[in-house]
XYZ file of C-alpha atoms in Angstrom:
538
model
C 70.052 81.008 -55.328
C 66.260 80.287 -56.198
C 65.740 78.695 -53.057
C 66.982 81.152 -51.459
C 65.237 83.794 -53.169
C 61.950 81.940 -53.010
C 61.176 82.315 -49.233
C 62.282 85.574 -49.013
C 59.750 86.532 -51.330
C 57.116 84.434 -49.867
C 57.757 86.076 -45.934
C 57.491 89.434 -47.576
C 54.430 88.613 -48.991
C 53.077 86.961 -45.673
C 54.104 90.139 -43.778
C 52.655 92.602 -46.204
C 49.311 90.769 -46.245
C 49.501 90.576 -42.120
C 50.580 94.386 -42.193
C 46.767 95.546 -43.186
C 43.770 95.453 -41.165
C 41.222 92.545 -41.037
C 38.864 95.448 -42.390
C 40.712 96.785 -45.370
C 41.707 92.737 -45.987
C 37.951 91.999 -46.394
C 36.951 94.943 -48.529
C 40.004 94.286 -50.861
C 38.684 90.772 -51.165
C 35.307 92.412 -51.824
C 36.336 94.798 -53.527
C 38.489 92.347 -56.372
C 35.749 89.743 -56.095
C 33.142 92.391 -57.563
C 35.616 93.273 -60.340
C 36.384 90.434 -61.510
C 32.510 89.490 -61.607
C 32.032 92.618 -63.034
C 35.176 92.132 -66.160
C 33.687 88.966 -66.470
C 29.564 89.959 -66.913
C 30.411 93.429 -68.596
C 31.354 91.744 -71.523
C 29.060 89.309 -72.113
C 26.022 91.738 -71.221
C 27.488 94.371 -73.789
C 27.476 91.028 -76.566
C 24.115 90.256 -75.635
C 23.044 93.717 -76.081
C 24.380 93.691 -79.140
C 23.238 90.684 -80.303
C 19.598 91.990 -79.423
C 19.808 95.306 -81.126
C 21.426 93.397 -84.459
C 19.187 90.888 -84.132
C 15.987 93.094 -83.950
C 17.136 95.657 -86.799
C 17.577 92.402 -89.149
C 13.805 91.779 -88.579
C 12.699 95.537 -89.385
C 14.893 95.498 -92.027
C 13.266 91.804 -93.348
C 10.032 93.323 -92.448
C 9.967 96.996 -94.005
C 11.356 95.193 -97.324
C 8.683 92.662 -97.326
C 6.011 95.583 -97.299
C 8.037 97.180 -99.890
C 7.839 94.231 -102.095
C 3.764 94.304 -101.278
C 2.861 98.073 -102.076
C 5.004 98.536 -104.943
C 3.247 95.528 -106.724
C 0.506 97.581 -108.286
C 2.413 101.168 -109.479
C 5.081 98.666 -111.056
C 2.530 96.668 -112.733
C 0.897 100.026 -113.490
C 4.322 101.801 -114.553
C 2.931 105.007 -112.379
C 6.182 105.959 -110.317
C 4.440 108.855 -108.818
C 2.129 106.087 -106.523
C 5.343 104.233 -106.386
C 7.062 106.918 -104.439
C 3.900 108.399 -102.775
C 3.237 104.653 -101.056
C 7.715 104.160 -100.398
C 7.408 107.294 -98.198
C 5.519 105.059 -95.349
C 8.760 102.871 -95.464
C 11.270 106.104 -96.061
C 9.654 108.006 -93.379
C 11.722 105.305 -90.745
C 15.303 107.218 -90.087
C 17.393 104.256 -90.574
C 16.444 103.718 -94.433
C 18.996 105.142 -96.282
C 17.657 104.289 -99.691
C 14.894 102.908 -101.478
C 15.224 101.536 -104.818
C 12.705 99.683 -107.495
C 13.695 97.739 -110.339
C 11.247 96.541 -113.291
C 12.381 92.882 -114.158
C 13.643 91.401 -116.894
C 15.827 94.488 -117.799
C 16.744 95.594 -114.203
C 16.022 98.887 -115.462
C 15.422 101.673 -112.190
C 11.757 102.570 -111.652
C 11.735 104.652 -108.444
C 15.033 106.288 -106.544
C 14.067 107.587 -103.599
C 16.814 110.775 -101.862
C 19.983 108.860 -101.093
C 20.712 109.494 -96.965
C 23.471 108.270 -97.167
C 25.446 111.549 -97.267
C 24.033 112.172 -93.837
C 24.130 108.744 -92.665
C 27.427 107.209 -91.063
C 26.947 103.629 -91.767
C 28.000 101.025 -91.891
C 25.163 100.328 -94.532
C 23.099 96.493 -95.154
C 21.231 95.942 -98.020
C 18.005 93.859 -98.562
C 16.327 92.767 -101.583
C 12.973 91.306 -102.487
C 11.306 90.245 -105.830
C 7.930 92.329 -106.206
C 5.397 89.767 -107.745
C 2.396 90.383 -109.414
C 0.042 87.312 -109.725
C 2.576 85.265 -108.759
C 4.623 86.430 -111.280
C 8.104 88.291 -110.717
C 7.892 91.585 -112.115
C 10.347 93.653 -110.539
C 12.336 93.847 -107.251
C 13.078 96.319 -104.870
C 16.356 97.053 -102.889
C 16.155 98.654 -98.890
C 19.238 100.380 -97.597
C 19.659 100.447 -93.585
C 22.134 102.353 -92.055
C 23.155 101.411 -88.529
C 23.845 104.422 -86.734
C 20.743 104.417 -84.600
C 21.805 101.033 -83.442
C 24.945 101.771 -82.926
C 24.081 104.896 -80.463
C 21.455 102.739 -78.515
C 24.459 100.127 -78.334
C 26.848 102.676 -76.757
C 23.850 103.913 -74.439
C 23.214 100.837 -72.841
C 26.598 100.034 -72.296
C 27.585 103.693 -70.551
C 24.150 102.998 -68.591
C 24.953 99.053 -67.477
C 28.858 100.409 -66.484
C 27.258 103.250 -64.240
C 24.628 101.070 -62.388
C 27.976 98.285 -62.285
C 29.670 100.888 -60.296
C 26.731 102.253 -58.221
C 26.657 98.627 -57.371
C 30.281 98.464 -56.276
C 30.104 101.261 -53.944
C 26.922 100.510 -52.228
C 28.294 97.397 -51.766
C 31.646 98.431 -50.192
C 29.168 100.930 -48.091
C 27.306 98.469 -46.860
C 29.672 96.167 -46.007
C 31.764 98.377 -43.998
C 29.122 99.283 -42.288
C 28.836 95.671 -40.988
C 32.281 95.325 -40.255
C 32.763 98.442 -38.254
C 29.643 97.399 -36.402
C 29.276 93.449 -36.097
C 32.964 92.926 -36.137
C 36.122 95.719 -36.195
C 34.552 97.155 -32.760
C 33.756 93.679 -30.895
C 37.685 93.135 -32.001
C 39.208 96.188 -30.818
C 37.329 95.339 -27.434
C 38.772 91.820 -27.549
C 42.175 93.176 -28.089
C 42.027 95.628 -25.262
C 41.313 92.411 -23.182
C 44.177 90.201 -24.728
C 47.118 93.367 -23.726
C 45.695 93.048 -20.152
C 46.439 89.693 -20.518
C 49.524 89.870 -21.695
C 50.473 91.860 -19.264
C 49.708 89.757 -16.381
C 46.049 91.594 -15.306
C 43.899 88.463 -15.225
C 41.312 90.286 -12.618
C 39.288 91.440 -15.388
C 36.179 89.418 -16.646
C 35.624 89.284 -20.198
C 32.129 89.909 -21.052
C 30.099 89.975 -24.761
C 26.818 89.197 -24.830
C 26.390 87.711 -28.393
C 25.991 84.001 -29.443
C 27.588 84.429 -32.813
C 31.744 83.659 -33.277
C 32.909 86.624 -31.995
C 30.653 85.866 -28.192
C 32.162 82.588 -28.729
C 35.628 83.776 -29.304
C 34.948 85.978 -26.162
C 33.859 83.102 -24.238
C 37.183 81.289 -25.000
C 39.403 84.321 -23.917
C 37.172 84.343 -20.333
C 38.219 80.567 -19.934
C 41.495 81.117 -21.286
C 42.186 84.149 -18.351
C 40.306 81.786 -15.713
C 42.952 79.032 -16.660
C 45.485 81.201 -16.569
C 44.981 82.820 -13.367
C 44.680 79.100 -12.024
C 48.204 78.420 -13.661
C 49.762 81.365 -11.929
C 48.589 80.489 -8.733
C 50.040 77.146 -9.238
C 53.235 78.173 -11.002
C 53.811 80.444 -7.620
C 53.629 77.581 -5.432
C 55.969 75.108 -7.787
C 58.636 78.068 -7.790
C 58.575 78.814 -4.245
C 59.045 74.952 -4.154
C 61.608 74.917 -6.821
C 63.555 77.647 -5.113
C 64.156 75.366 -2.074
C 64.994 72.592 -3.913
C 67.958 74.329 -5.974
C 69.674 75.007 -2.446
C 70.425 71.468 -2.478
C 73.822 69.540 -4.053
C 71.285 67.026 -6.016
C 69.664 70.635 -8.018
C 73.251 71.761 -8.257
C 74.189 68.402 -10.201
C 71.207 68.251 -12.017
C 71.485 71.715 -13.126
C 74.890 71.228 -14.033
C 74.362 67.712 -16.056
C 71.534 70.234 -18.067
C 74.188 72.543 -18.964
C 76.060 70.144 -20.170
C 73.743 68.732 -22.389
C 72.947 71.981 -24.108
C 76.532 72.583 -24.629
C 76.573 69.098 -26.031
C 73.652 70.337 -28.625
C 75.441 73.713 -29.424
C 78.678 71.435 -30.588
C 76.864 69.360 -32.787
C 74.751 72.195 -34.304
C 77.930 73.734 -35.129
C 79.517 69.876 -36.619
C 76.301 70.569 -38.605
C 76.493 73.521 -39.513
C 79.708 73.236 -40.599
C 78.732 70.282 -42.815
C 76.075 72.328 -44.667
C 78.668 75.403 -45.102
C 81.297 73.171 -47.128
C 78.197 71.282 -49.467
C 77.209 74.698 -49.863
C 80.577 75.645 -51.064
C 81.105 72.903 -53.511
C 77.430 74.236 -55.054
C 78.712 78.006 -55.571
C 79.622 77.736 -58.881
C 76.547 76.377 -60.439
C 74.111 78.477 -58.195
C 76.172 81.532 -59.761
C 75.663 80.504 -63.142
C 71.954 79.441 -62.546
C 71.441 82.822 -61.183
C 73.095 84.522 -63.910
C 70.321 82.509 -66.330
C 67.507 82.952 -64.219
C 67.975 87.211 -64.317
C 67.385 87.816 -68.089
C 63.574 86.205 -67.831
C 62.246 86.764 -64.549
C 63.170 90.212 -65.628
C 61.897 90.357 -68.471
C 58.479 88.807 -66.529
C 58.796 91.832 -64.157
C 58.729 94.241 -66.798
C 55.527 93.010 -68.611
C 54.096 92.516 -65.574
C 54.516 96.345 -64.535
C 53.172 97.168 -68.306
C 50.026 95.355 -67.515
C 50.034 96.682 -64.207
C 49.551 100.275 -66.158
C 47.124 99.168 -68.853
C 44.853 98.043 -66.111
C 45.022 101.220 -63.554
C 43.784 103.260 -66.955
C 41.157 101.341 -67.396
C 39.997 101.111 -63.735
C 40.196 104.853 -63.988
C 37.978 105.219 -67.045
C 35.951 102.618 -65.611
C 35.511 104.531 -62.745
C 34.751 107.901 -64.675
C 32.141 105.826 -66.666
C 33.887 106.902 -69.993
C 34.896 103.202 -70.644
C 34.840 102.892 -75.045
C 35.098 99.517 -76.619
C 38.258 100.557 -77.711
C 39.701 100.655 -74.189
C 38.113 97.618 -73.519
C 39.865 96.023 -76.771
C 43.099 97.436 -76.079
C 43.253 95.960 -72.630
C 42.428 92.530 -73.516
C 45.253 92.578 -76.429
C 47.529 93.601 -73.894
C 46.606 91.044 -71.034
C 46.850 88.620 -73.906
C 50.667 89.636 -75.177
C 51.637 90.046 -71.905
C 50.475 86.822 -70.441
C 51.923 85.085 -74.040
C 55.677 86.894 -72.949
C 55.462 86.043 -69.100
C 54.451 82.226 -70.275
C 57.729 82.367 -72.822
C 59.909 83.983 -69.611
C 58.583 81.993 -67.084
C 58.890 78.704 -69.139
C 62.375 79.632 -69.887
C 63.433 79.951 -65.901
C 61.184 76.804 -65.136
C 63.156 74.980 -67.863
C 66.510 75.915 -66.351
C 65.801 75.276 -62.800
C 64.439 71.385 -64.348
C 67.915 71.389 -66.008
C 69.483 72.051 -62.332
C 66.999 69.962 -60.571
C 68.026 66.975 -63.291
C 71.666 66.844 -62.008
C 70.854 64.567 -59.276
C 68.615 62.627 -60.971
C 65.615 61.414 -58.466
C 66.109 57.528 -58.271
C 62.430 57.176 -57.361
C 60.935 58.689 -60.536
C 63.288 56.287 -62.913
C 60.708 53.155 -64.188
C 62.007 50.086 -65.320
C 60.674 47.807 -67.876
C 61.192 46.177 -71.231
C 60.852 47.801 -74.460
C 61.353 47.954 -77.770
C 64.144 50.149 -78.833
C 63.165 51.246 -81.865
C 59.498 52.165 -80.753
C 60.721 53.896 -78.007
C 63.151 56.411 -80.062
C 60.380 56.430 -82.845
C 57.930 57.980 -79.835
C 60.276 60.235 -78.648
C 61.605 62.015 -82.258
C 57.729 62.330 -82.891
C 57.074 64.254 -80.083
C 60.832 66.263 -80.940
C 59.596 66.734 -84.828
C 56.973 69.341 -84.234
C 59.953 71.858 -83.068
C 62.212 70.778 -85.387
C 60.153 71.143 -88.657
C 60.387 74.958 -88.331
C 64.137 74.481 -88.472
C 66.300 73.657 -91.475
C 67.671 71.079 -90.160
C 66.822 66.773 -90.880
C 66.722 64.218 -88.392
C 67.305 60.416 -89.464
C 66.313 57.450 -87.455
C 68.116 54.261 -88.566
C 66.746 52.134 -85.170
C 66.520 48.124 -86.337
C 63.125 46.975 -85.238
C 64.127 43.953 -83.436
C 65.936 45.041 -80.517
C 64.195 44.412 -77.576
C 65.518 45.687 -74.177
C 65.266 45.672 -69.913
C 66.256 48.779 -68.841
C 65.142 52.667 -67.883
C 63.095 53.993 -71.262
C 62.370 57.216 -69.628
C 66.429 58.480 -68.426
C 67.349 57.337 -72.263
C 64.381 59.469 -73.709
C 66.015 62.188 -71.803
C 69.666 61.358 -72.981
C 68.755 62.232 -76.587
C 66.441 64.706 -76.126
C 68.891 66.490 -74.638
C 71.779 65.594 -76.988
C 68.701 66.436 -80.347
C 68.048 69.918 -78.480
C 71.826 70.437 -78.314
C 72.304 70.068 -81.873
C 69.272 72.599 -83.087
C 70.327 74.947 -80.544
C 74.043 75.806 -81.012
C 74.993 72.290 -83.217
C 74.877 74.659 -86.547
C 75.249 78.002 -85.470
C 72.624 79.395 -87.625
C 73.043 77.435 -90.750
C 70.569 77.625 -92.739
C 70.769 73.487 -93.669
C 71.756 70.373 -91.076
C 71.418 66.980 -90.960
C 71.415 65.002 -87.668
C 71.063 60.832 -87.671
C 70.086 58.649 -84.662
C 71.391 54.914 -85.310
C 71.691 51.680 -83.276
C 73.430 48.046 -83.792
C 73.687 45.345 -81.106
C 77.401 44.296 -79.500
C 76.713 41.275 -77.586
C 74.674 41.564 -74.592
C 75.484 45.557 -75.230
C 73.636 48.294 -77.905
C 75.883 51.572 -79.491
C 73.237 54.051 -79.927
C 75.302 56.858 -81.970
C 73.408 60.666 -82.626
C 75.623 62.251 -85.174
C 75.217 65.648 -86.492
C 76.909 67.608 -89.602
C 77.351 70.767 -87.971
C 80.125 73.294 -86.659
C 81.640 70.707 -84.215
C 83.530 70.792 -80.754
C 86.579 72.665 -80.535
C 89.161 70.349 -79.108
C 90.178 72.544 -76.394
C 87.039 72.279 -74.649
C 86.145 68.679 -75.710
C 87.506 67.198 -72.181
C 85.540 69.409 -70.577
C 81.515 68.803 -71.737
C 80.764 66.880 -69.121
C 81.392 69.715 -66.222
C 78.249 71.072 -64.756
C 77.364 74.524 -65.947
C 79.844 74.525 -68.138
C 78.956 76.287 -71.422
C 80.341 78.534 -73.826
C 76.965 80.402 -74.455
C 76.152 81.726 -70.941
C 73.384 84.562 -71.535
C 72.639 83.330 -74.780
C 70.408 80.461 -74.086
C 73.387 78.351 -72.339
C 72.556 76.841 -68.999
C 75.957 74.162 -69.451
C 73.802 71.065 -67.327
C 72.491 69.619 -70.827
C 75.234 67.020 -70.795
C 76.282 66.840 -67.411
C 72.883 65.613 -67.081
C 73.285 63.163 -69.819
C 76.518 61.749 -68.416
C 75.289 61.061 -65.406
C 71.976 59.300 -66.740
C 74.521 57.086 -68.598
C 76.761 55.872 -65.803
C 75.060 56.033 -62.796
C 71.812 54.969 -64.477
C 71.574 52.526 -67.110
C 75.910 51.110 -66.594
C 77.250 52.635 -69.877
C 79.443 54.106 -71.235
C 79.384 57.538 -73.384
C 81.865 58.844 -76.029
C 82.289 61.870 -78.149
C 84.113 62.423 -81.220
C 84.377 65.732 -83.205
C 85.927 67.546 -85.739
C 86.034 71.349 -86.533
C 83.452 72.256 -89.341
C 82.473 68.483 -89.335
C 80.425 67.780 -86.868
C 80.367 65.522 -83.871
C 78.931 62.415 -82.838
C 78.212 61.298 -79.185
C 78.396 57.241 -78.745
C 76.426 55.757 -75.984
C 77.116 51.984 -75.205
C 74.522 50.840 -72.774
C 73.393 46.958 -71.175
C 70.283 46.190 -73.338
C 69.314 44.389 -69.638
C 70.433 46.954 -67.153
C 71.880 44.886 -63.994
C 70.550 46.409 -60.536
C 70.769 49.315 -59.447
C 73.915 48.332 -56.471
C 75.811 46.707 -59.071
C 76.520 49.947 -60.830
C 76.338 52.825 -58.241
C 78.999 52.838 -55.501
C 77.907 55.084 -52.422
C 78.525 58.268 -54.142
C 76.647 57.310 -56.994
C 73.312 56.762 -54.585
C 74.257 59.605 -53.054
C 74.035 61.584 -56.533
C 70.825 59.822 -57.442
C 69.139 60.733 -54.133
């Protein structure tokens, strides 16, 4: 169904994007270019701005403390507050001090309170605090209160200015260039087009003239040799037919004819043997392309959905963006959203990639399987510590009892898959929501031959169904995370690739356990596959 789907979707898209004019095409491009420049610089302009403006407050802040520290020195040594307060008024007179305060030192005991602004003032408020010293000595210290409302303001004022000259920007830009295009290129087109219809319709006594030595004179002189070529052609394609037309008067045209009709009725037949072919493979696939398309709905969905919520969120902004009344706010509310929605189309698209692996994975690709030798035990070690991450936010235990020593020949990646698949299994619909589970991976050696055994405590296989695990797509939990090819896949990875053999016991409420008897050296490939078997791993 996907690959069906798929090119239908991607002639749409080629016919919507040939639908619009070469013009609107470029200013689009233009147009998106500049705004994504623009959602990229916007925000790190507005940080640097900020930045600044903090950065340069801090300073006057340091600064106007530091000649508090120095002109309080004297009335605090001289315990005359009314100097104290006459010389703060310099540093009070500045409309971002909220307060002043002066301290005598040791007893921290207030000298001097300046008016407290801070009713009037907004804030957010920083404080600053320098020792007042006297010949060397500390003798008091004095406390400065900024408010930032004055930076905040400037802040907001230089973005609203930077997002209006942004947008005078854009325009004069999309002004200017289609004012080139209309000039330099949509009218030189529309000439050239007038001149293709004429020679489409068979009028090659026309010369085609434009005097310019860019691509557009060049694509001009093309069409002139192109209608010079092709008025040569007709001449000579009148003289062949004329010729041709005398020749099929005669019984050797007649045959020849004849043996050419033939021959495309011959083609026509074995289209159809083809055809017909494809139409009964397609057949046997119905089943499973139902159920994969069943899966595939509930995300790609879902992905349409948050993708026509972001869709929204971005429109309002463009319009307040294009109003000029963009707030930070906006600004934060539209990155949260592009983040949560590209966090849920990851999750949906994930889940359809995942299934249509699963499908892909029941013909396993022959070329991608690597053989080598390996150690058993270091192999299934890798592969549970790359499967512990996930399963540590479960309740649920998995045991490896793998002896050390059992070295192998044979396919390490198809086996990795064989128990990832049967460990996923297990956490997925093993324990039905139990909130405890054990699960054990174990090996011993049989000869030339290992049993690999995954066991699991959980609810079990009924044993209606048990005959019946193996079937492609088949699943009891279609739509709720089911896709059924889990351990058809497996199956087939077993016999057709590493010559084993695969068994599964289970008991209601008990669990089940899946034994896997495999060649510790795999023989080649033709001495286990017959011709279907190729044909399944091709």
């Amino acid at each position: 169904m996907l690959t069906k789907t798929l090119p239908r979707v991607y002639h749409r898209l080629l016919a919507y994007i040939g639908g619009i004019s070469l013009r609107s095409a470029i200013i689009l491009a233009v147009f998106f270019g500049l705004m994504g420049s623009a959602a990229i610089l916007i925000p790190l302009n507005t940080n640097s701005i900020e930045t600044s403006a903090r950065e340069r407050q801090n300073q006057d802040h340091l600064r106007l403390a530091n000649i508090l520290a120095v002109i309080q020195s004297e009335p605090l040594w001289q315990i005359t507050p009314d100097i104290a307060r006459v010389s703060s008024n310099v540093v009070y007179s500045d409309p971002r001090i909220a307060s002043i305060e002066v301290f005598s030192f040791p007893d921290h005991k207030q000298f001097i309170k300046l008016a407290d602004r801070k009713a009037t003032l907004k804030g957010p408020f920083t404080v600053v605090s320098r020792s007042i010293l006297h010949d060397d000595k500390v003798i008091g210290d004095v406390e400065l209160t900024m408010a930032d409302d004055i930076l905040i303001a400037e802040e907001r004022t230089a973005l609203i200015s930077y997002s209006i000259t942004a947008v005078i920007s854009l325009v004069i830009a999309i002004m200017l260039i289609l004012l080139v295009l209309q000039r330099r290129l949509v009218e030189p087109i529309k000439g050239l087009v007038k001149h293709s219809e004429r020679l489409a319709n068979g009028q090659l006594t026309y010369p085609i003239t434009l005097d310019r030595s860019d691509e557009i004179g060049h694509l001009a002189q093309s069409m002139e040799a192109t209608r010079q070529a092709l008025a040569q052609i007709f001449s000579e394609l009148a003289i062949k037919n004329n010729q041709l037309t005398d020749y099929s008067n005669t019984l050797e045209h007649k045959v020849q004819l004849r043996t050419s009709e033939l021959e495309a009725a011959l083609r026509n037949i074995n289209q159809a043997h083809q055809e017909l072919a494809r139409i009964e493979r397609m057949a046997s696939l119905g089943s499973m392309v139902a159920g994969v398309a069943h899966e595939l709905n509930t995300p790609i969905g879902n992905c349409l959905l948050v993708a026509s919520t972001l869709e929204e969120e971005v429109q309002k902004f463009q319009e307040s963006f294009l109003r000029g009344t963009v707030r930070r706010s906006e600004l934060e509310q539209l990155i949260t959203c592009s983040a949560e929605s590209s966090a849920l189309l990851l999750r949906g698209l994930h889940q359809a990639a995942h299934l249509v692996g699963d499908f892909k994975q029941v013909a396993v690709d022959q070329s991608n399987v690597q053989r080598r030798q390996f150690n058993l035990h270091t192999m299934l070690f890798e592969l549970t510590s790359l499967l512990m991450p996930g399963i540590s936010k479960t309740p649920y235990i998995l045991v490896l009892d793998i002896p050390s020593d059992i070295q192998m020949d044979s396919f390490p990646g198809p086996i990795g898959q064989i128990f990832t698949n049967l460990i996923n299994n297990s956490v997925a619909h093993g324990f039905n929501g139990r909130d405890y589970g054990n699960m054990r991976l174990a090996a011993k050696v049989e000869g030339d031959k290992v049993a690999i055994s995954f066991t699991d405590d959980g609810v079990g296989i009924p044993p209606e169904i048990l005959h019946r695990i193996y079937e492609p797509f088949f699943t009891t939990r279609f739509g709720r995370g089911g896709s059924g090819l889990g351990l058809s896949i497996t199956y087939n990875i077993v016999t057709n690739v590493l010559g084993g053999e695969i068994q599964a016991v289970s008991e209601p409420d008990k669990g089940c356990c899946f034994t896997i008897t495999i060649p510790m050296i795999t023989p080649n490939m033709e001495e286990v596959t017959n011709q279907s078997d190729l044909d399944f791993m091709t």
